[in-house]
């Protein structure tokens, strides 16, 4: 029985072309919350993914975990990413998320964080491929949604994932594979290993979505093309620079005058719909320091950003940064 769409099939049969052949905002815990995702889709991301959500927490019906599944109607299409170690948790979690309006379920097999790894989740699954495949199988058995998998290249350089990982996850029921071109032991150091990504992509019957180091439009498109991938997952390159998605669609990859200010205020106001003061300002500082980069005087503005504690302060600082960003500095 055919369980998945293959990259050689016609696009009409592909249930999630916006993910497999597009420019998706990569899941980033603590960053890609609802407000930031809305900014990204407005600026041209073709698809969104939630932050990673614990399958065990959902399985226990944890209220806090369930709140991470909330998304706004403007955030479509959106996939939900689950992480965990036990197939039975994925079985319950996938049944629970299925009716909520997500376009697909993504399985996290790449998170390098020690605590996650110790629990047997995230990139730990790369060291236990049979368990990863069992998780894909039970997830697929408990949902009508397409199932996708996000991996790294392996736990360590000495212990890479099999070259035919695409074929293996396809047989288990997945319909797309995202590959972050680093090993777990690399964390975020060094560069994505394009050669290895290409090997995986060439052997994969599934569409492969390339991930790692999409720091600019040119770098992102080169990563996709060098690795023979069909689509892109853009992570840190979009944090503080969601205009990269407009650039990937052929538009201006940088904010127009006034746009930095407007975008920051939009994002903050959306966040204030679901995070109370003063926490919202503490959390938002992390976004501000990313927005305030790459222009004369940015370091000094960042120093002030980490002390902001009101809407008015953020408003004034964002306006100042916007002007500084668009002011040519005499040599
Ligand atoms: C702060 C942060 C949080 C992340 N959270 C997740 C996550 O929840 N799920 C996931 O699959 N990857 C997560 N990642 C990894 C990214 O999705 C992506 O794979 C990685 O950053 C490499 O892509 P990039 O070079 O485009 O940033 C996270 C990365 C960062 C920096």
Coordinates of C-alpha atoms and ligand atoms in Angstrom, one line a residue:
X1 CA 0.0 0.0 0.0
X2 CA 1.3 3.5 -0.9
X3 CA 1.6 5.5 2.3
X4 CA 3.3 8.7 1.1
X5 CA 3.9 11.1 -1.7
X6 CA 7.1 10.6 -3.6
X7 CA 9.2 13.4 -5.1
X8 CA 8.7 11.9 -8.6
X9 CA 4.9 12.1 -8.3
X10 CA 3.0 15.0 -9.8
X11 CA 2.6 18.1 -7.6
X12 CA -1.2 17.6 -7.6
X13 CA -0.7 14.5 -5.5
X14 CA 1.6 16.3 -2.9
X15 CA -0.5 17.2 0.2
X16 CA 1.9 19.8 1.5
X17 CA 3.8 21.5 -1.4
X18 CA 3.9 24.7 0.6
X19 CA 6.3 22.9 3.0
X20 CA 8.1 20.5 0.6
X21 CA 8.7 23.1 -2.1
X22 CA 8.5 26.4 -0.3
X23 CA 10.2 28.6 2.3
X24 CA 9.2 27.5 5.7
X25 CA 9.9 29.3 9.0
X26 CA 11.9 26.6 10.9
X27 CA 10.5 25.7 14.4
X28 CA 12.5 27.5 17.1
X29 CA 11.5 27.0 20.7
X30 CA 11.2 30.3 22.5
X31 CA 11.3 32.2 19.2
X32 CA 8.6 31.1 16.7
X33 CA 5.6 31.8 18.8
X34 CA 2.2 32.8 17.3
X35 CA 3.1 36.5 17.0
X36 CA 6.4 35.9 15.2
X37 CA 4.9 33.3 13.0
X38 CA 2.2 35.8 11.9
X39 CA 4.9 38.2 11.0
X40 CA 6.7 35.6 8.9
X41 CA 3.7 34.5 7.0
X42 CA 2.7 38.1 6.2
X43 CA 6.2 38.6 4.8
X44 CA 6.1 35.6 2.5
X45 CA 6.9 32.4 4.5
X46 CA 5.0 29.7 2.6
X47 CA 4.5 27.5 5.7
X48 CA 4.9 27.6 9.5
X49 CA 5.7 25.1 12.1
X50 CA 5.0 25.4 15.9
X51 CA 7.7 25.3 18.4
X52 CA 8.4 21.8 19.5
X53 CA 5.7 20.4 21.7
X54 CA 6.2 17.5 24.1
X55 CA 4.2 14.4 23.0
X56 CA 4.4 13.1 26.6
X57 CA 2.9 16.4 27.9
X58 CA 0.0 16.1 25.4
X59 CA -0.4 12.5 26.2
X60 CA -0.9 13.5 29.9
X61 CA -3.3 16.2 28.7
X62 CA -1.1 18.9 30.4
X63 CA -2.9 22.2 30.1
X64 CA 0.4 24.1 29.7
X65 CA 1.5 21.9 26.9
X66 CA -1.9 22.1 25.2
X67 CA -1.7 25.9 25.2
X68 CA 1.4 25.6 22.9
X69 CA -1.0 24.3 20.2
X70 CA -2.8 27.6 19.9
X71 CA -2.5 29.4 16.6
X72 CA -4.2 32.3 15.0
X73 CA -6.3 31.8 11.8
X74 CA -3.8 33.9 9.9
X75 CA -1.1 31.3 10.6
X76 CA -1.9 28.9 7.8
X77 CA -0.6 26.6 6.6
X78 CA 1.0 25.4 9.8
X79 CA 2.4 22.1 10.9
X80 CA 2.7 21.0 14.6
X81 CA 6.0 19.6 15.7
X82 CA 6.1 16.9 18.4
X83 CA 9.1 15.6 20.3
X84 CA 9.3 12.6 22.6
X85 CA 10.8 9.2 23.1
X86 CA 7.9 6.8 23.4
X87 CA 5.8 5.6 20.5
X88 CA 2.7 5.4 22.8
X89 CA 3.1 9.1 23.6
X90 CA 3.1 9.9 19.9
X91 CA 0.1 7.7 19.3
X92 CA -2.0 9.7 21.9
X93 CA -0.5 13.1 21.0
X94 CA -1.1 12.7 17.2
X95 CA -4.7 11.7 17.8
X96 CA -5.1 14.7 20.0
X97 CA -3.6 17.3 17.6
X98 CA -5.3 15.8 14.4
X99 CA -8.6 17.7 14.6
X100 CA -7.1 21.1 15.5
X101 CA -6.5 22.4 12.0
X102 CA -2.8 21.7 11.4
X103 CA -1.7 20.8 7.9
X104 CA 0.8 18.1 9.0
X105 CA 2.6 16.6 12.0
X106 CA 6.4 16.9 12.1
X107 CA 8.5 14.6 14.3
X108 CA 11.6 16.2 15.9
X109 CA 14.6 14.0 15.6
X110 CA 17.2 16.7 15.7
X111 CA 17.1 18.7 19.0
X112 CA 20.6 18.6 20.4
X113 CA 19.8 20.0 23.9
X114 CA 21.2 17.7 26.6
X115 CA 18.0 17.5 28.7
X116 CA 16.0 16.5 25.6
X117 CA 18.7 14.0 24.5
X118 CA 18.8 12.4 28.0
X119 CA 15.1 11.8 27.8
X120 CA 15.6 9.8 24.6
X121 CA 14.0 12.5 22.5
X122 CA 15.1 14.8 19.7
X123 CA 18.5 13.8 18.2
X124 CA 18.6 10.8 20.5
X125 CA 16.3 9.2 18.0
X126 CA 19.1 9.4 15.4
X127 CA 21.0 6.8 17.5
X128 CA 18.0 4.5 17.6
X129 CA 16.6 4.4 14.0
X130 CA 14.2 1.5 14.7
X131 CA 12.6 3.6 17.4
X132 CA 12.4 6.6 15.2
X133 CA 10.7 4.5 12.5
X134 CA 8.3 3.0 15.1
X135 CA 7.4 6.6 16.1
X136 CA 6.7 7.5 12.5
X137 CA 4.6 4.4 12.1
X138 CA 2.4 4.9 15.1
X139 CA 2.0 8.6 14.5
X140 CA 0.8 7.8 11.0
X141 CA -1.6 5.2 12.3
X142 CA -3.2 7.7 14.6
X143 CA -3.7 10.6 12.2
X144 CA -5.1 11.4 8.8
X145 CA -2.6 14.2 8.5
X146 CA 0.6 13.9 6.5
X147 CA 3.6 13.1 8.7
X148 CA 7.0 14.6 8.2
X149 CA 10.4 14.1 10.0
X150 CA 13.1 16.6 10.8
X151 CA 16.6 15.2 11.4
X152 CA 20.2 16.1 11.7
X153 CA 23.0 14.2 10.0
X154 CA 23.5 11.9 13.0
X155 CA 24.4 11.8 16.6
X156 CA 28.1 12.0 15.9
X157 CA 30.3 12.1 12.8
X158 CA 31.2 8.5 13.6
X159 CA 27.6 7.5 13.9
X160 CA 25.8 9.1 10.9
X161 CA 22.2 8.3 9.9
X162 CA 22.0 5.8 7.1
X163 CA 22.3 7.3 3.6
X164 CA 18.8 5.9 2.8
X165 CA 17.1 7.5 5.7
X166 CA 14.6 9.1 3.3
X167 CA 13.6 5.6 2.1
X168 CA 13.3 4.3 5.6
X169 CA 11.0 7.1 6.9
X170 CA 9.0 6.9 3.7
X171 CA 8.4 3.2 4.3
X172 CA 7.3 4.0 7.9
X173 CA 4.7 6.5 6.5
X174 CA 6.4 9.9 6.3
X175 CA 5.9 12.1 3.3
X176 CA 8.8 14.6 3.6
X177 CA 12.2 14.8 5.3
X178 CA 13.8 18.0 6.6
X179 CA 17.6 17.7 7.0
X180 CA 19.7 20.1 9.2
X181 CA 23.2 19.6 7.9
X182 CA 24.9 19.2 11.2
X183 CA 25.6 16.4 13.7
X184 CA 24.2 16.5 17.2
X185 CA 27.7 17.0 18.5
X186 CA 28.1 20.1 16.3
X187 CA 25.2 21.9 18.0
X188 CA 25.3 25.0 15.8
X189 CA 29.1 25.2 15.2
X190 CA 30.8 24.9 11.8
X191 CA 28.9 24.8 8.5
X192 CA 26.1 22.6 7.3
X193 CA 27.7 19.6 5.5
X194 CA 26.2 20.0 2.0
X195 CA 27.9 16.9 0.6
X196 CA 26.3 14.6 3.1
X197 CA 22.9 16.4 2.7
X198 CA 23.1 15.8 -1.0
X199 CA 23.8 12.1 -0.5
X200 CA 20.7 11.8 1.6
X201 CA 18.7 13.9 -0.8
X202 CA 19.7 11.9 -3.8
X203 CA 18.7 8.6 -2.3
X204 CA 15.5 9.9 -0.8
X205 CA 12.2 9.0 -2.6
X206 CA 10.7 11.8 -0.5
X207 CA 11.1 15.6 -1.0
X208 CA 13.9 16.8 1.1
X209 CA 13.8 20.2 2.8
X210 CA 17.3 21.7 3.4
X211 CA 18.1 23.5 6.7
X212 CA 21.1 25.2 8.1
X213 CA 22.9 28.6 7.6
X214 CA 20.2 30.3 5.5
X215 CA 21.7 33.6 6.6
X216 CA 20.7 35.5 3.4
X217 CA 18.5 34.9 0.4
X218 CA 21.5 33.9 -1.7
X219 CA 22.9 31.6 1.0
X220 CA 19.5 29.9 1.4
X221 CA 18.9 29.3 -2.3
X222 CA 22.4 28.1 -2.7
X223 CA 21.9 25.6 0.1
X224 CA 18.8 24.3 -1.5
X225 CA 20.4 23.9 -4.9
X226 CA 23.8 22.6 -3.7
X227 CA 22.0 19.8 -1.8
X228 CA 19.4 18.9 -4.5
X229 CA 16.7 19.7 -2.0
X230 CA 13.1 20.7 -3.0
X231 CA 12.5 23.3 -0.3
X232 CA 14.0 25.3 2.6
X233 CA 13.6 25.6 6.3
X234 CA 14.9 29.0 7.4
X235 CA 15.8 29.4 11.1
X236 CA 18.1 31.9 12.6
X237 CA 18.4 33.9 9.4
X238 CA 14.8 35.0 9.8
X239 CA 15.0 35.9 13.5
X240 CA 15.2 39.6 13.6
X241 CA 15.0 39.5 9.8
X242 CA 11.7 38.1 8.6
X243 CA 12.1 40.1 5.4
X244 CA 14.3 37.2 4.2
X245 CA 11.0 35.5 3.2
X246 CA 10.0 38.4 1.0
X247 CA 13.5 38.2 -0.5
X248 CA 13.1 34.5 -1.2
X249 CA 10.0 35.4 -3.1
X250 CA 11.8 37.9 -5.3
X251 CA 11.1 41.0 -3.2
X252 CA 13.2 43.3 -1.0
X253 CA 15.0 41.2 1.6
X254 CA 15.4 44.3 3.8
X255 CA 12.9 46.5 5.6
X256 CA 11.8 49.6 3.8
X257 CA 12.0 52.9 5.8
X258 CA 9.3 52.7 8.5
X259 CA 8.9 48.9 8.2
X260 CA 11.3 47.9 11.1
X261 CA 9.3 50.1 13.5
X262 CA 5.9 48.9 12.2
X263 CA 6.9 45.2 12.3
X264 CA 8.3 45.4 15.8
X265 CA 5.2 47.1 17.1
X266 CA 2.9 44.7 15.3
X267 CA 4.7 41.7 16.7
X268 CA 4.7 43.2 20.3
X269 CA 1.0 44.1 20.1
X270 CA 0.1 40.6 18.9
X271 CA 2.2 39.0 21.7
X272 CA 0.4 41.2 24.3
X273 CA -2.8 39.5 23.2
X274 CA -1.6 36.3 25.0
X275 CA 1.3 37.2 27.3
X276 CA 0.7 39.6 30.2
X277 CA 2.9 42.5 31.3
X278 CA 5.6 42.7 32.4
X279 CA 6.7 39.2 31.2
X280 CA 5.9 40.2 27.6
X281 CA 8.6 42.9 27.6
X282 CA 11.1 40.5 29.1
X283 CA 10.5 38.0 26.4
X284 CA 10.3 40.6 23.7
X285 CA 13.8 41.9 24.5
X286 CA 15.2 38.7 22.9
X287 CA 13.5 39.7 19.6
X288 CA 14.6 43.3 19.8
X289 CA 18.3 42.5 20.1
X290 CA 17.9 40.4 16.9
X291 CA 16.1 43.2 15.1
X292 CA 18.7 45.7 16.0
X293 CA 21.7 44.4 14.1
X294 CA 23.8 45.4 11.1
X295 CA 23.5 49.2 11.2
X296 CA 25.6 52.0 12.6
X297 CA 24.8 52.5 16.3
X298 CA 23.0 49.1 16.6
X299 CA 25.2 47.9 19.6
X300 CA 24.2 51.0 21.6
X301 CA 20.5 50.5 20.7
X302 CA 20.7 46.8 21.7
X303 CA 22.1 47.9 25.1
X304 CA 19.0 49.9 25.7
X305 CA 16.7 47.2 24.2
X306 CA 17.6 44.8 27.0
X307 CA 16.2 47.3 29.6
X308 CA 12.9 48.1 27.9
X309 CA 9.8 47.6 30.0
X310 CA 6.9 49.4 28.4
X311 CA 5.2 49.7 25.1
X312 CA 6.2 53.4 24.9
X313 CA 9.9 52.5 25.4
X314 CA 9.8 49.9 22.7
X315 CA 8.0 52.2 20.4
X316 CA 10.5 55.0 20.8
X317 CA 13.5 52.7 20.5
X318 CA 12.1 51.0 17.4
X319 CA 11.5 54.4 15.8
X320 CA 15.0 55.5 16.5
X321 CA 16.5 52.2 15.2
X322 CA 14.4 52.5 12.0
X323 CA 15.9 55.9 11.3
X324 CA 19.4 54.8 12.2
X325 CA 19.1 51.8 9.9
X326 CA 18.1 54.0 6.9
X327 CA 20.6 56.8 7.6
X328 CA 23.7 56.6 5.4
X329 CA 26.9 57.1 7.4
X330 CA 29.6 59.3 5.9
X331 CA 32.9 57.5 5.6
Ligands
LIG1 C1 16.7 29.1 19.7 C2 16.5 27.9 18.9 C3 15.4 27.1 19.1 C4 15.2 26.0 18.3 N1 14.1 25.2 18.5 C5 13.8 24.1 17.7 C6 12.6 23.4 17.8 O1 11.8 23.6 18.7 N2 12.4 22.3 16.9 C7 13.4 22.0 16.0 O2 13.1 21.1 15.2 N3 14.5 22.7 15.8 C8 14.7 23.8 16.6 N4 15.8 24.6 16.4 C9 16.7 24.3 15.2 C10 16.2 25.1 14.0 O3 14.9 24.7 13.6 C11 17.2 24.8 12.8 O4 17.2 23.5 12.6 C12 18.6 25.3 13.1 O5 18.6 26.6 13.8 C13 19.4 25.4 11.9 O6 18.8 26.2 10.9 P1 19.4 27.7 10.7 O7 20.8 27.7 10.5 O8 18.6 28.2 9.5 O9 19.1 28.5 12.0 C14 16.1 25.7 17.2 C15 17.2 26.5 17.0 C16 17.4 27.6 17.8 C17 18.5 28.5 17.5

